[in-house]
Amino acid sequence: DAEPGKFSSMDNRFAKHSLECDILVAGGGPAVVPAAIAAARAGAQVILCQDRPTLGGNASSEVRMHVVGANYGRPETGWETESRETGIIEEIRLENAVRNAQRSASMFDLILLEKCKAEPNLRLMLNTTVLDARTRETPETAPKELRPS
């Protein structure tokens, strides 16, 4: 075991880079991507790190679980078309409905990628594991995490 605040011997196996941003987002699932996009649209400099080659988490082409949202599995009440998501996830779902009628997981990956790349304040880093994150306010006490892929 590594002592507190230190990594195990795996620490030496990774190339290290120091980057600065207002918000660091680790992960690439269907909840995380809209959060990163929202922060970037609000003017924050965002880095989105995903330790996989695609975005989407379980909804990606790697796992293939569709994002169904609020309008799925409702009892027959006559309001099925009224139950919808809102915000950026709905923006993504609507674009997916228009461009991806066959519900291809690979096409959904591409739509998420394009949404991220369209944001000038968002830096996307695929196949990237976050090993260390420090805040400007308390750099010496920031937690260290390691999650090998």
Short mmCIF file of N, CA, C and O in Angstrom, two decimals:
data_model
loop_
_atom_site.label_atom_id
_atom_site.label_comp_id
_atom_site.label_asym_id
_atom_site.label_seq_id
_atom_site.Cartn_x
_atom_site.Cartn_y
_atom_site.Cartn_z
N ASP A 1 0.83 -1.20 0.00
CA ASP A 1 0.00 0.00 0.00
C ASP A 1 0.87 1.25 0.00
O ASP A 1 1.89 1.31 0.68
N ALA A 2 0.39 2.27 -0.68
CA ALA A 2 1.09 3.54 -0.70
C ALA A 2 0.74 4.33 0.56
O ALA A 2 -0.33 4.18 1.12
N GLU A 3 1.66 5.15 1.00
CA GLU A 3 1.36 6.00 2.15
C GLU A 3 0.35 7.07 1.73
O GLU A 3 0.21 7.36 0.54
N PRO A 4 -0.39 7.65 2.67
CA PRO A 4 -1.40 8.65 2.32
C PRO A 4 -0.81 9.78 1.49
O PRO A 4 0.28 10.27 1.77
N GLY A 5 -1.53 10.18 0.44
CA GLY A 5 -1.06 11.25 -0.43
C GLY A 5 -0.07 10.81 -1.49
O GLY A 5 0.42 11.61 -2.27
N LYS A 6 0.26 9.53 -1.52
CA LYS A 6 1.21 9.00 -2.50
C LYS A 6 0.56 7.88 -3.29
O LYS A 6 -0.32 7.19 -2.79
N PHE A 7 1.03 7.69 -4.53
CA PHE A 7 0.55 6.60 -5.34
C PHE A 7 1.43 5.37 -5.13
O PHE A 7 2.56 5.47 -4.67
N SER A 8 0.90 4.25 -5.53
CA SER A 8 1.69 3.02 -5.50
C SER A 8 2.68 3.05 -6.65
O SER A 8 2.82 4.05 -7.35
N SER A 9 3.33 1.95 -6.89
CA SER A 9 4.33 1.88 -7.96
C SER A 9 3.73 2.12 -9.34
O SER A 9 4.44 2.40 -10.28
N MET A 10 2.40 2.04 -9.46
CA MET A 10 1.77 2.30 -10.77
C MET A 10 1.95 3.75 -11.18
O MET A 10 1.86 4.09 -12.35
N ASP A 11 2.21 4.65 -10.24
CA ASP A 11 2.38 6.06 -10.54
C ASP A 11 3.45 6.28 -11.61
O ASP A 11 3.35 7.19 -12.42
N ASN A 12 4.47 5.48 -11.64
CA ASN A 12 5.57 5.65 -12.58
C ASN A 12 5.26 5.13 -13.98
O ASN A 12 6.05 5.33 -14.89
N ARG A 13 4.15 4.47 -14.16
CA ARG A 13 3.82 3.89 -15.47
C ARG A 13 3.10 4.86 -16.39
O ARG A 13 2.86 4.55 -17.54
N PHE A 14 2.73 6.02 -15.91
CA PHE A 14 1.93 6.96 -16.69
C PHE A 14 2.74 8.20 -17.05
O PHE A 14 3.51 8.70 -16.23
N ALA A 15 2.53 8.71 -18.26
CA ALA A 15 3.09 10.00 -18.63
C ALA A 15 2.32 11.06 -17.85
O ALA A 15 1.10 10.97 -17.71
N LYS A 16 3.01 12.05 -17.35
CA LYS A 16 2.37 13.06 -16.53
C LYS A 16 2.35 14.39 -17.27
O LYS A 16 3.33 14.78 -17.89
N HIS A 17 1.21 15.07 -17.17
CA HIS A 17 1.06 16.39 -17.77
C HIS A 17 0.37 17.29 -16.76
O HIS A 17 -0.50 16.83 -16.02
N SER A 18 0.74 18.53 -16.75
CA SER A 18 0.10 19.49 -15.86
C SER A 18 -0.73 20.44 -16.71
O SER A 18 -0.20 21.09 -17.61
N LEU A 19 -2.02 20.49 -16.44
CA LEU A 19 -2.94 21.34 -17.20
C LEU A 19 -3.72 22.20 -16.23
O LEU A 19 -3.93 21.82 -15.08
N GLU A 20 -4.20 23.34 -16.70
CA GLU A 20 -5.01 24.20 -15.86
C GLU A 20 -6.37 24.40 -16.50
O GLU A 20 -6.51 24.47 -17.73
N CYS A 21 -7.39 24.49 -15.65
CA CYS A 21 -8.75 24.72 -16.11
C CYS A 21 -9.56 25.27 -14.95
O CYS A 21 -9.11 25.26 -13.81
N ASP A 22 -10.76 25.74 -15.25
CA ASP A 22 -11.68 26.16 -14.19
C ASP A 22 -12.40 24.95 -13.60
O ASP A 22 -12.62 24.88 -12.40
N ILE A 23 -12.75 24.01 -14.49
CA ILE A 23 -13.49 22.82 -14.06
C ILE A 23 -12.90 21.59 -14.74
O ILE A 23 -12.77 21.55 -15.97
N LEU A 24 -12.56 20.60 -13.94
CA LEU A 24 -12.10 19.30 -14.45
C LEU A 24 -13.23 18.31 -14.28
O LEU A 24 -13.76 18.15 -13.19
N VAL A 25 -13.60 17.67 -15.37
CA VAL A 25 -14.67 16.66 -15.34
C VAL A 25 -14.03 15.33 -15.70
O VAL A 25 -13.43 15.18 -16.75
N ALA A 26 -14.17 14.35 -14.81
CA ALA A 26 -13.63 13.02 -15.04
C ALA A 26 -14.78 12.07 -15.32
O ALA A 26 -15.69 11.92 -14.51
N GLY A 27 -14.76 11.45 -16.47
CA GLY A 27 -15.83 10.54 -16.88
C GLY A 27 -16.44 11.02 -18.18
O GLY A 27 -16.23 12.17 -18.58
N GLY A 28 -17.21 10.18 -18.82
CA GLY A 28 -17.77 10.56 -20.11
C GLY A 28 -19.16 10.02 -20.34
O GLY A 28 -19.57 9.83 -21.48
N GLY A 29 -19.90 9.75 -19.28
CA GLY A 29 -21.24 9.20 -19.41
C GLY A 29 -22.28 10.23 -19.79
O GLY A 29 -21.99 11.42 -19.92
N PRO A 30 -23.53 9.79 -19.98
CA PRO A 30 -24.59 10.68 -20.45
C PRO A 30 -25.03 11.73 -19.44
O PRO A 30 -25.75 12.65 -19.80
N ALA A 31 -24.60 11.64 -18.20
CA ALA A 31 -24.86 12.72 -17.25
C ALA A 31 -23.69 13.69 -17.21
O ALA A 31 -23.86 14.90 -17.03
N VAL A 32 -22.49 13.16 -17.39
CA VAL A 32 -21.27 13.96 -17.28
C VAL A 32 -21.06 14.86 -18.50
O VAL A 32 -20.69 16.02 -18.35
N VAL A 33 -21.29 14.35 -19.69
CA VAL A 33 -21.06 15.13 -20.90
C VAL A 33 -21.91 16.40 -20.91
O VAL A 33 -21.38 17.50 -21.14
N PRO A 34 -23.23 16.33 -20.64
CA PRO A 34 -24.01 17.57 -20.60
C PRO A 34 -23.54 18.54 -19.51
O PRO A 34 -23.58 19.75 -19.70
N ALA A 35 -23.07 18.02 -18.38
CA ALA A 35 -22.56 18.89 -17.32
C ALA A 35 -21.32 19.65 -17.80
O ALA A 35 -21.19 20.85 -17.56
N ALA A 36 -20.42 18.96 -18.49
CA ALA A 36 -19.22 19.60 -19.02
C ALA A 36 -19.59 20.64 -20.08
O ALA A 36 -19.03 21.74 -20.11
N ILE A 37 -20.53 20.30 -20.96
CA ILE A 37 -20.97 21.24 -21.99
C ILE A 37 -21.61 22.47 -21.36
O ILE A 37 -21.35 23.61 -21.77
N ALA A 38 -22.44 22.27 -20.34
CA ALA A 38 -23.10 23.40 -19.67
C ALA A 38 -22.08 24.34 -19.04
O ALA A 38 -22.20 25.56 -19.16
N ALA A 39 -21.07 23.78 -18.38
CA ALA A 39 -20.04 24.61 -17.77
C ALA A 39 -19.27 25.39 -18.83
O ALA A 39 -18.98 26.58 -18.66
N ALA A 40 -18.96 24.74 -19.95
CA ALA A 40 -18.24 25.41 -21.04
C ALA A 40 -19.09 26.52 -21.65
O ALA A 40 -18.59 27.62 -21.94
N ARG A 41 -20.37 26.27 -21.84
CA ARG A 41 -21.26 27.29 -22.38
C ARG A 41 -21.43 28.47 -21.44
O ARG A 41 -21.71 29.58 -21.88
N ALA A 42 -21.26 28.22 -20.14
CA ALA A 42 -21.36 29.29 -19.15
C ALA A 42 -20.06 30.11 -19.05
O ALA A 42 -20.00 31.05 -18.28
N GLY A 43 -19.05 29.71 -19.81
CA GLY A 43 -17.82 30.48 -19.86
C GLY A 43 -16.64 29.88 -19.13
O GLY A 43 -15.54 30.43 -19.17
N ALA A 44 -16.82 28.77 -18.44
CA ALA A 44 -15.71 28.13 -17.74
C ALA A 44 -14.79 27.41 -18.73
O ALA A 44 -15.26 26.90 -19.75
N GLN A 45 -13.52 27.40 -18.43
CA GLN A 45 -12.57 26.60 -19.20
C GLN A 45 -12.64 25.18 -18.62
O GLN A 45 -12.28 24.97 -17.46
N VAL A 46 -13.09 24.23 -19.42
CA VAL A 46 -13.39 22.88 -18.95
C VAL A 46 -12.46 21.88 -19.61
O VAL A 46 -12.22 21.95 -20.82
N ILE A 47 -11.96 20.95 -18.83
CA ILE A 47 -11.26 19.78 -19.35
C ILE A 47 -12.12 18.58 -19.01
O ILE A 47 -12.46 18.36 -17.85
N LEU A 48 -12.48 17.80 -20.02
CA LEU A 48 -13.27 16.57 -19.85
C LEU A 48 -12.35 15.40 -20.16
O LEU A 48 -11.90 15.24 -21.30
N CYS A 49 -12.05 14.59 -19.14
CA CYS A 49 -11.19 13.42 -19.30
C CYS A 49 -12.03 12.16 -19.24
O CYS A 49 -12.79 11.96 -18.29
N GLN A 50 -11.87 11.34 -20.22
CA GLN A 50 -12.56 10.04 -20.28
C GLN A 50 -11.50 8.98 -20.48
O GLN A 50 -10.68 9.09 -21.38
N ASP A 51 -11.50 7.96 -19.63
CA ASP A 51 -10.46 6.93 -19.71
C ASP A 51 -10.75 5.86 -20.76
O ASP A 51 -10.05 4.86 -20.82
N ARG A 52 -11.73 6.09 -21.57
CA ARG A 52 -12.08 5.16 -22.65
C ARG A 52 -11.93 5.90 -23.99
O ARG A 52 -11.83 7.11 -24.03
N PRO A 53 -11.98 5.18 -25.11
CA PRO A 53 -11.83 5.85 -26.42
C PRO A 53 -13.12 6.51 -26.92
O PRO A 53 -13.08 7.19 -27.94
N THR A 54 -14.23 6.30 -26.23
CA THR A 54 -15.50 6.88 -26.66
C THR A 54 -16.20 7.54 -25.48
O THR A 54 -15.95 7.20 -24.33
N LEU A 55 -17.10 8.45 -25.79
CA LEU A 55 -17.96 9.06 -24.78
C LEU A 55 -19.25 8.26 -24.69
O LEU A 55 -19.56 7.48 -25.58
N GLY A 56 -20.00 8.47 -23.65
CA GLY A 56 -21.31 7.84 -23.53
C GLY A 56 -21.46 6.86 -22.39
O GLY A 56 -22.57 6.45 -22.08
N GLY A 57 -20.36 6.47 -21.77
CA GLY A 57 -20.46 5.52 -20.66
C GLY A 57 -21.18 4.24 -21.09
O GLY A 57 -20.85 3.65 -22.13
N ASN A 58 -22.20 3.84 -20.34
CA ASN A 58 -22.95 2.63 -20.69
C ASN A 58 -23.74 2.78 -21.97
O ASN A 58 -24.14 1.79 -22.57
N ALA A 59 -23.99 4.01 -22.41
CA ALA A 59 -24.72 4.23 -23.66
C ALA A 59 -23.79 4.24 -24.87
O ALA A 59 -24.25 4.39 -26.00
N SER A 60 -22.50 4.07 -24.66
CA SER A 60 -21.54 4.09 -25.77
C SER A 60 -21.60 2.80 -26.57
O SER A 60 -22.25 1.83 -26.19
N SER A 61 -20.86 2.78 -27.67
CA SER A 61 -20.81 1.58 -28.51
C SER A 61 -20.09 0.43 -27.80
O SER A 61 -20.20 -0.71 -28.22
N GLU A 62 -19.40 0.72 -26.71
CA GLU A 62 -18.73 -0.34 -25.96
C GLU A 62 -19.71 -1.17 -25.14
O GLU A 62 -19.50 -2.36 -24.95
N VAL A 63 -20.77 -0.53 -24.61
CA VAL A 63 -21.71 -1.24 -23.74
C VAL A 63 -23.10 -1.35 -24.38
O VAL A 63 -23.77 -2.36 -24.26
N ARG A 64 -23.56 -0.30 -25.02
CA ARG A 64 -24.80 -0.28 -25.82
C ARG A 64 -26.09 -0.31 -25.02
O ARG A 64 -27.03 -1.01 -25.36
N MET A 65 -26.16 0.46 -23.96
CA MET A 65 -27.41 0.67 -23.23
C MET A 65 -27.96 2.01 -23.68
O MET A 65 -27.30 3.03 -23.51
N HIS A 66 -29.15 2.05 -24.23
CA HIS A 66 -29.71 3.30 -24.74
C HIS A 66 -30.09 4.25 -23.62
O HIS A 66 -30.53 3.82 -22.56
N VAL A 67 -29.93 5.54 -23.87
CA VAL A 67 -30.42 6.57 -22.95
C VAL A 67 -31.91 6.70 -23.21
O VAL A 67 -32.34 7.00 -24.32
N VAL A 68 -32.73 6.43 -22.19
CA VAL A 68 -34.18 6.45 -22.41
C VAL A 68 -34.85 7.63 -21.73
O VAL A 68 -35.84 8.14 -22.21
N GLY A 69 -34.39 8.07 -20.59
CA GLY A 69 -34.89 9.29 -19.98
C GLY A 69 -36.27 9.21 -19.38
O GLY A 69 -36.83 8.14 -19.15
N ALA A 70 -36.85 10.39 -19.15
CA ALA A 70 -38.12 10.53 -18.42
C ALA A 70 -39.31 9.96 -19.16
O ALA A 70 -40.32 9.62 -18.55
N ASN A 71 -39.24 9.85 -20.47
CA ASN A 71 -40.40 9.42 -21.25
C ASN A 71 -40.45 7.91 -21.47
O ASN A 71 -41.23 7.42 -22.26
N TYR A 72 -39.66 7.14 -20.75
CA TYR A 72 -39.62 5.70 -20.95
C TYR A 72 -40.35 4.99 -19.82
O TYR A 72 -40.20 5.32 -18.66
N GLY A 73 -41.16 4.00 -20.16
CA GLY A 73 -41.78 3.13 -19.18
C GLY A 73 -42.93 3.76 -18.41
O GLY A 73 -43.30 3.28 -17.35
N ARG A 74 -43.49 4.82 -18.93
CA ARG A 74 -44.63 5.46 -18.26
C ARG A 74 -45.90 4.65 -18.52
O ARG A 74 -46.10 4.14 -19.62
N PRO A 75 -46.77 4.57 -17.55
CA PRO A 75 -48.05 3.89 -17.81
C PRO A 75 -48.87 4.69 -18.83
O PRO A 75 -48.66 5.87 -19.01
N GLU A 76 -49.78 4.01 -19.48
CA GLU A 76 -50.62 4.65 -20.49
C GLU A 76 -51.54 5.66 -19.82
O GLU A 76 -52.55 5.31 -19.23
N THR A 77 -51.19 6.92 -19.88
CA THR A 77 -52.00 7.96 -19.26
C THR A 77 -52.43 9.03 -20.26
O THR A 77 -53.16 9.93 -19.90
N GLY A 78 -51.93 8.93 -21.48
CA GLY A 78 -52.21 9.97 -22.45
C GLY A 78 -51.18 11.09 -22.42
O GLY A 78 -51.20 11.99 -23.23
N TRP A 79 -50.25 11.04 -21.47
CA TRP A 79 -49.24 12.08 -21.33
C TRP A 79 -47.84 11.58 -21.75
O TRP A 79 -46.85 12.25 -21.50
N GLU A 80 -47.76 10.44 -22.41
CA GLU A 80 -46.46 9.86 -22.75
C GLU A 80 -45.58 10.81 -23.54
O GLU A 80 -44.38 10.88 -23.33
N THR A 81 -46.18 11.57 -24.46
CA THR A 81 -45.37 12.48 -25.28
C THR A 81 -45.01 13.75 -24.53
O THR A 81 -44.18 14.52 -24.99
N GLU A 82 -45.62 13.99 -23.38
CA GLU A 82 -45.34 15.20 -22.60
C GLU A 82 -44.17 15.01 -21.63
O GLU A 82 -43.56 15.98 -21.21
N SER A 83 -43.87 13.79 -21.25
CA SER A 83 -42.75 13.52 -20.34
C SER A 83 -41.47 13.54 -21.14
O SER A 83 -41.21 12.63 -21.92
N ARG A 84 -40.69 14.56 -20.96
CA ARG A 84 -39.45 14.70 -21.71
C ARG A 84 -38.34 15.15 -20.80
O ARG A 84 -38.59 15.73 -19.74
N GLU A 85 -37.12 14.92 -21.24
CA GLU A 85 -35.97 15.50 -20.56
C GLU A 85 -35.91 16.97 -20.96
O GLU A 85 -36.63 17.42 -21.85
N THR A 86 -35.05 17.72 -20.32
CA THR A 86 -34.85 19.11 -20.69
C THR A 86 -33.36 19.38 -20.78
O THR A 86 -32.54 18.51 -20.48
N GLY A 87 -33.03 20.54 -21.20
CA GLY A 87 -31.64 20.96 -21.21
C GLY A 87 -30.79 20.25 -22.25
O GLY A 87 -31.28 19.82 -23.30
N ILE A 88 -29.53 20.11 -21.94
CA ILE A 88 -28.56 19.60 -22.91
C ILE A 88 -28.78 18.13 -23.21
O ILE A 88 -28.61 17.71 -24.36
N ILE A 89 -29.19 17.32 -22.24
CA ILE A 89 -29.44 15.90 -22.53
C ILE A 89 -30.58 15.77 -23.54
O ILE A 89 -30.54 14.93 -24.44
N GLU A 90 -31.59 16.62 -23.44
CA GLU A 90 -32.68 16.58 -24.42
C GLU A 90 -32.20 17.07 -25.77
O GLU A 90 -32.58 16.52 -26.81
N GLU A 91 -31.35 18.07 -25.79
CA GLU A 91 -30.74 18.55 -27.04
C GLU A 91 -30.01 17.40 -27.73
O GLU A 91 -30.14 17.20 -28.94
N ILE A 92 -29.25 16.64 -26.96
CA ILE A 92 -28.52 15.49 -27.50
C ILE A 92 -29.49 14.41 -27.97
O ILE A 92 -29.33 13.84 -29.05
N ARG A 93 -30.50 14.12 -27.17
CA ARG A 93 -31.47 13.08 -27.54
C ARG A 93 -32.24 13.45 -28.80
O ARG A 93 -32.52 12.58 -29.64
N LEU A 94 -32.60 14.72 -28.95
CA LEU A 94 -33.32 15.15 -30.16
C LEU A 94 -32.43 15.04 -31.39
O LEU A 94 -32.88 14.58 -32.44
N GLU A 95 -31.18 15.46 -31.27
CA GLU A 95 -30.26 15.31 -32.40
C GLU A 95 -30.05 13.84 -32.73
O GLU A 95 -30.01 13.46 -33.90
N ASN A 96 -29.97 13.02 -31.72
CA ASN A 96 -29.83 11.58 -31.94
C ASN A 96 -31.05 11.01 -32.66
O ASN A 96 -30.93 10.17 -33.55
N ALA A 97 -32.25 11.48 -32.30
CA ALA A 97 -33.48 11.01 -32.95
C ALA A 97 -33.50 11.38 -34.43
O ALA A 97 -33.95 10.60 -35.27
N VAL A 98 -33.00 12.57 -34.76
CA VAL A 98 -33.00 13.04 -36.15
C VAL A 98 -31.92 12.34 -36.97
O VAL A 98 -32.17 11.86 -38.08
N ARG A 99 -30.72 12.24 -36.43
CA ARG A 99 -29.58 11.73 -37.19
C ARG A 99 -29.36 10.23 -37.05
O ARG A 99 -28.57 9.65 -37.79
N ASN A 100 -30.06 9.60 -36.10
CA ASN A 100 -29.74 8.21 -35.77
C ASN A 100 -31.01 7.39 -35.59
O ASN A 100 -31.23 6.78 -34.55
N ALA A 101 -31.83 7.36 -36.62
CA ALA A 101 -33.10 6.64 -36.55
C ALA A 101 -32.90 5.15 -36.27
O ALA A 101 -33.75 4.50 -35.66
N GLN A 102 -31.78 4.60 -36.69
CA GLN A 102 -31.49 3.17 -36.48
C GLN A 102 -30.97 2.89 -35.08
O GLN A 102 -30.74 1.75 -34.73
N ARG A 103 -30.78 3.94 -34.26
CA ARG A 103 -30.29 3.84 -32.88
C ARG A 103 -28.94 3.13 -32.79
O ARG A 103 -28.70 2.31 -31.91
N SER A 104 -28.06 3.48 -33.69
CA SER A 104 -26.71 2.92 -33.70
C SER A 104 -25.91 3.52 -32.55
O SER A 104 -25.82 4.75 -32.41
N ALA A 105 -25.31 2.67 -31.73
CA ALA A 105 -24.49 3.14 -30.62
C ALA A 105 -23.28 3.92 -31.12
O ALA A 105 -22.86 4.90 -30.50
N SER A 106 -22.72 3.51 -32.25
CA SER A 106 -21.57 4.22 -32.81
C SER A 106 -21.94 5.63 -33.25
O SER A 106 -21.15 6.56 -33.11
N MET A 107 -23.14 5.80 -33.79
CA MET A 107 -23.59 7.13 -34.19
C MET A 107 -23.80 8.00 -32.95
O MET A 107 -23.49 9.19 -32.96
N PHE A 108 -24.33 7.43 -31.88
CA PHE A 108 -24.49 8.18 -30.64
C PHE A 108 -23.13 8.63 -30.11
O PHE A 108 -22.97 9.77 -29.66
N ASP A 109 -22.11 7.76 -30.19
CA ASP A 109 -20.74 8.14 -29.82
C ASP A 109 -20.32 9.38 -30.60
O ASP A 109 -19.76 10.32 -30.04
N LEU A 110 -20.57 9.37 -31.90
CA LEU A 110 -20.17 10.48 -32.77
C LEU A 110 -20.90 11.77 -32.41
O LEU A 110 -20.30 12.84 -32.38
N ILE A 111 -22.18 11.68 -32.11
CA ILE A 111 -22.95 12.87 -31.74
C ILE A 111 -22.39 13.48 -30.45
O ILE A 111 -22.21 14.71 -30.37
N LEU A 112 -22.08 12.66 -29.47
CA LEU A 112 -21.49 13.18 -28.23
C LEU A 112 -20.14 13.82 -28.50
O LEU A 112 -19.83 14.90 -27.96
N LEU A 113 -19.33 13.19 -29.32
CA LEU A 113 -18.03 13.73 -29.68
C LEU A 113 -18.17 15.08 -30.36
O LEU A 113 -17.49 16.05 -30.01
N GLU A 114 -19.08 15.18 -31.32
CA GLU A 114 -19.29 16.44 -32.04
C GLU A 114 -19.79 17.54 -31.11
O GLU A 114 -19.38 18.70 -31.24
N LYS A 115 -20.68 17.20 -30.18
CA LYS A 115 -21.19 18.19 -29.22
C LYS A 115 -20.04 18.76 -28.39
O LYS A 115 -19.98 19.95 -28.13
N CYS A 116 -19.15 17.89 -27.95
CA CYS A 116 -18.01 18.35 -27.15
C CYS A 116 -17.05 19.20 -27.99
O CYS A 116 -16.60 20.25 -27.55
N LYS A 117 -16.76 18.74 -29.18
CA LYS A 117 -15.82 19.45 -30.04
C LYS A 117 -16.35 20.80 -30.49
O LYS A 117 -15.58 21.69 -30.83
N ALA A 118 -17.67 20.98 -30.49
CA ALA A 118 -18.27 22.24 -30.91
C ALA A 118 -18.14 23.33 -29.84
O ALA A 118 -18.40 24.50 -30.13
N GLU A 119 -17.73 22.96 -28.64
CA GLU A 119 -17.62 23.93 -27.55
C GLU A 119 -16.18 24.45 -27.45
O GLU A 119 -15.28 23.70 -27.09
N PRO A 120 -15.96 25.73 -27.75
CA PRO A 120 -14.59 26.26 -27.72
C PRO A 120 -13.95 26.27 -26.33
O PRO A 120 -12.73 26.24 -26.22
N ASN A 121 -14.74 26.27 -25.27
CA ASN A 121 -14.20 26.29 -23.91
C ASN A 121 -14.01 24.89 -23.33
O ASN A 121 -13.69 24.76 -22.15
N LEU A 122 -14.24 23.85 -24.12
CA LEU A 122 -14.15 22.48 -23.63
C LEU A 122 -12.99 21.77 -24.32
O LEU A 122 -12.95 21.68 -25.54
N ARG A 123 -12.08 21.27 -23.52
CA ARG A 123 -10.96 20.47 -24.04
C ARG A 123 -11.26 19.01 -23.71
O ARG A 123 -11.33 18.63 -22.55
N LEU A 124 -11.45 18.20 -24.74
CA LEU A 124 -11.77 16.79 -24.58
C LEU A 124 -10.51 15.96 -24.64
O LEU A 124 -9.71 16.10 -25.56
N MET A 125 -10.35 15.06 -23.67
CA MET A 125 -9.19 14.18 -23.62
C MET A 125 -9.68 12.75 -23.45
O MET A 125 -10.02 12.33 -22.34
N LEU A 126 -9.74 12.01 -24.56
CA LEU A 126 -10.13 10.60 -24.52
C LEU A 126 -8.91 9.76 -24.17
O LEU A 126 -7.77 10.18 -24.35
N ASN A 127 -9.16 8.54 -23.70
CA ASN A 127 -8.08 7.62 -23.30
C ASN A 127 -7.14 8.29 -22.30
O ASN A 127 -5.93 8.10 -22.36
N THR A 128 -7.72 9.04 -21.39
CA THR A 128 -6.93 9.78 -20.41
C THR A 128 -7.47 9.50 -19.01
O THR A 128 -8.65 9.71 -18.74
N THR A 129 -6.60 9.04 -18.14
CA THR A 129 -6.96 8.77 -16.76
C THR A 129 -6.48 9.92 -15.88
O THR A 129 -5.34 10.36 -16.01
N VAL A 130 -7.33 10.40 -15.01
CA VAL A 130 -6.96 11.44 -14.06
C VAL A 130 -6.29 10.77 -12.87
O VAL A 130 -6.89 9.94 -12.20
N LEU A 131 -5.05 11.12 -12.64
CA LEU A 131 -4.31 10.56 -11.50
C LEU A 131 -4.21 11.54 -10.34
O LEU A 131 -4.04 11.13 -9.21
N ASP A 132 -4.29 12.81 -10.63
CA ASP A 132 -4.08 13.81 -9.59
C ASP A 132 -4.82 15.08 -10.00
O ASP A 132 -4.80 15.46 -11.17
N ALA A 133 -5.49 15.70 -9.07
CA ALA A 133 -6.16 16.97 -9.33
C ALA A 133 -5.95 17.86 -8.12
O ALA A 133 -6.13 17.42 -6.98
N ARG A 134 -5.56 19.08 -8.35
CA ARG A 134 -5.31 20.03 -7.27
C ARG A 134 -6.09 21.30 -7.54
O ARG A 134 -6.18 21.74 -8.67
N THR A 135 -6.61 21.87 -6.48
CA THR A 135 -7.31 23.15 -6.62
C THR A 135 -6.31 24.28 -6.44
O THR A 135 -5.25 24.11 -5.82
N ARG A 136 -6.65 25.43 -6.97
CA ARG A 136 -5.78 26.60 -6.80
C ARG A 136 -5.73 27.03 -5.33
O ARG A 136 -4.72 27.50 -4.85
N GLU A 137 -6.84 26.87 -4.64
CA GLU A 137 -6.93 27.32 -3.26
C GLU A 137 -6.14 26.46 -2.29
O GLU A 137 -5.54 26.95 -1.37
N THR A 138 -6.18 25.15 -2.49
CA THR A 138 -5.53 24.23 -1.54
C THR A 138 -4.76 23.14 -2.27
O THR A 138 -5.08 21.97 -2.16
N PRO A 139 -3.73 23.52 -3.02
CA PRO A 139 -3.02 22.50 -3.82
C PRO A 139 -2.36 21.41 -3.00
O PRO A 139 -2.26 20.28 -3.44
N GLU A 140 -1.93 21.71 -1.79
CA GLU A 140 -1.23 20.70 -0.99
C GLU A 140 -2.17 19.68 -0.36
O GLU A 140 -1.74 18.61 0.05
N THR A 141 -3.46 19.98 -0.28
CA THR A 141 -4.38 19.05 0.37
C THR A 141 -5.33 18.39 -0.61
O THR A 141 -6.23 17.68 -0.21
N ALA A 142 -5.15 18.61 -1.90
CA ALA A 142 -6.05 18.02 -2.89
C ALA A 142 -5.91 16.50 -2.90
O ALA A 142 -4.81 15.97 -2.72
N PRO A 143 -7.01 15.79 -3.07
CA PRO A 143 -6.95 14.32 -3.06
C PRO A 143 -6.29 13.77 -4.31
O PRO A 143 -6.31 14.40 -5.36
N LYS A 144 -5.71 12.61 -4.18
CA LYS A 144 -5.15 11.91 -5.32
C LYS A 144 -5.95 10.62 -5.52
O LYS A 144 -6.29 9.95 -4.55
N GLU A 145 -6.25 10.31 -6.75
CA GLU A 145 -7.01 9.11 -7.05
C GLU A 145 -6.32 8.35 -8.18
O GLU A 145 -5.71 8.96 -9.05
N LEU A 146 -6.45 7.07 -8.16
CA LEU A 146 -5.91 6.23 -9.22
C LEU A 146 -6.94 5.18 -9.54
O LEU A 146 -7.44 4.48 -8.67
N ARG A 147 -7.32 5.12 -10.81
CA ARG A 147 -8.25 4.09 -11.26
C ARG A 147 -7.70 3.52 -12.56
O ARG A 147 -7.97 4.05 -13.63
N PRO A 148 -6.90 2.49 -12.48
CA PRO A 148 -6.33 1.93 -13.70
C PRO A 148 -7.41 1.43 -14.64
O PRO A 148 -8.40 0.84 -14.21
N SER A 149 -7.22 1.68 -15.91
CA SER A 149 -8.18 1.23 -16.93
C SER A 149 -7.93 -0.21 -17.29
O SER A 149 -6.86 -0.69 -17.23
#
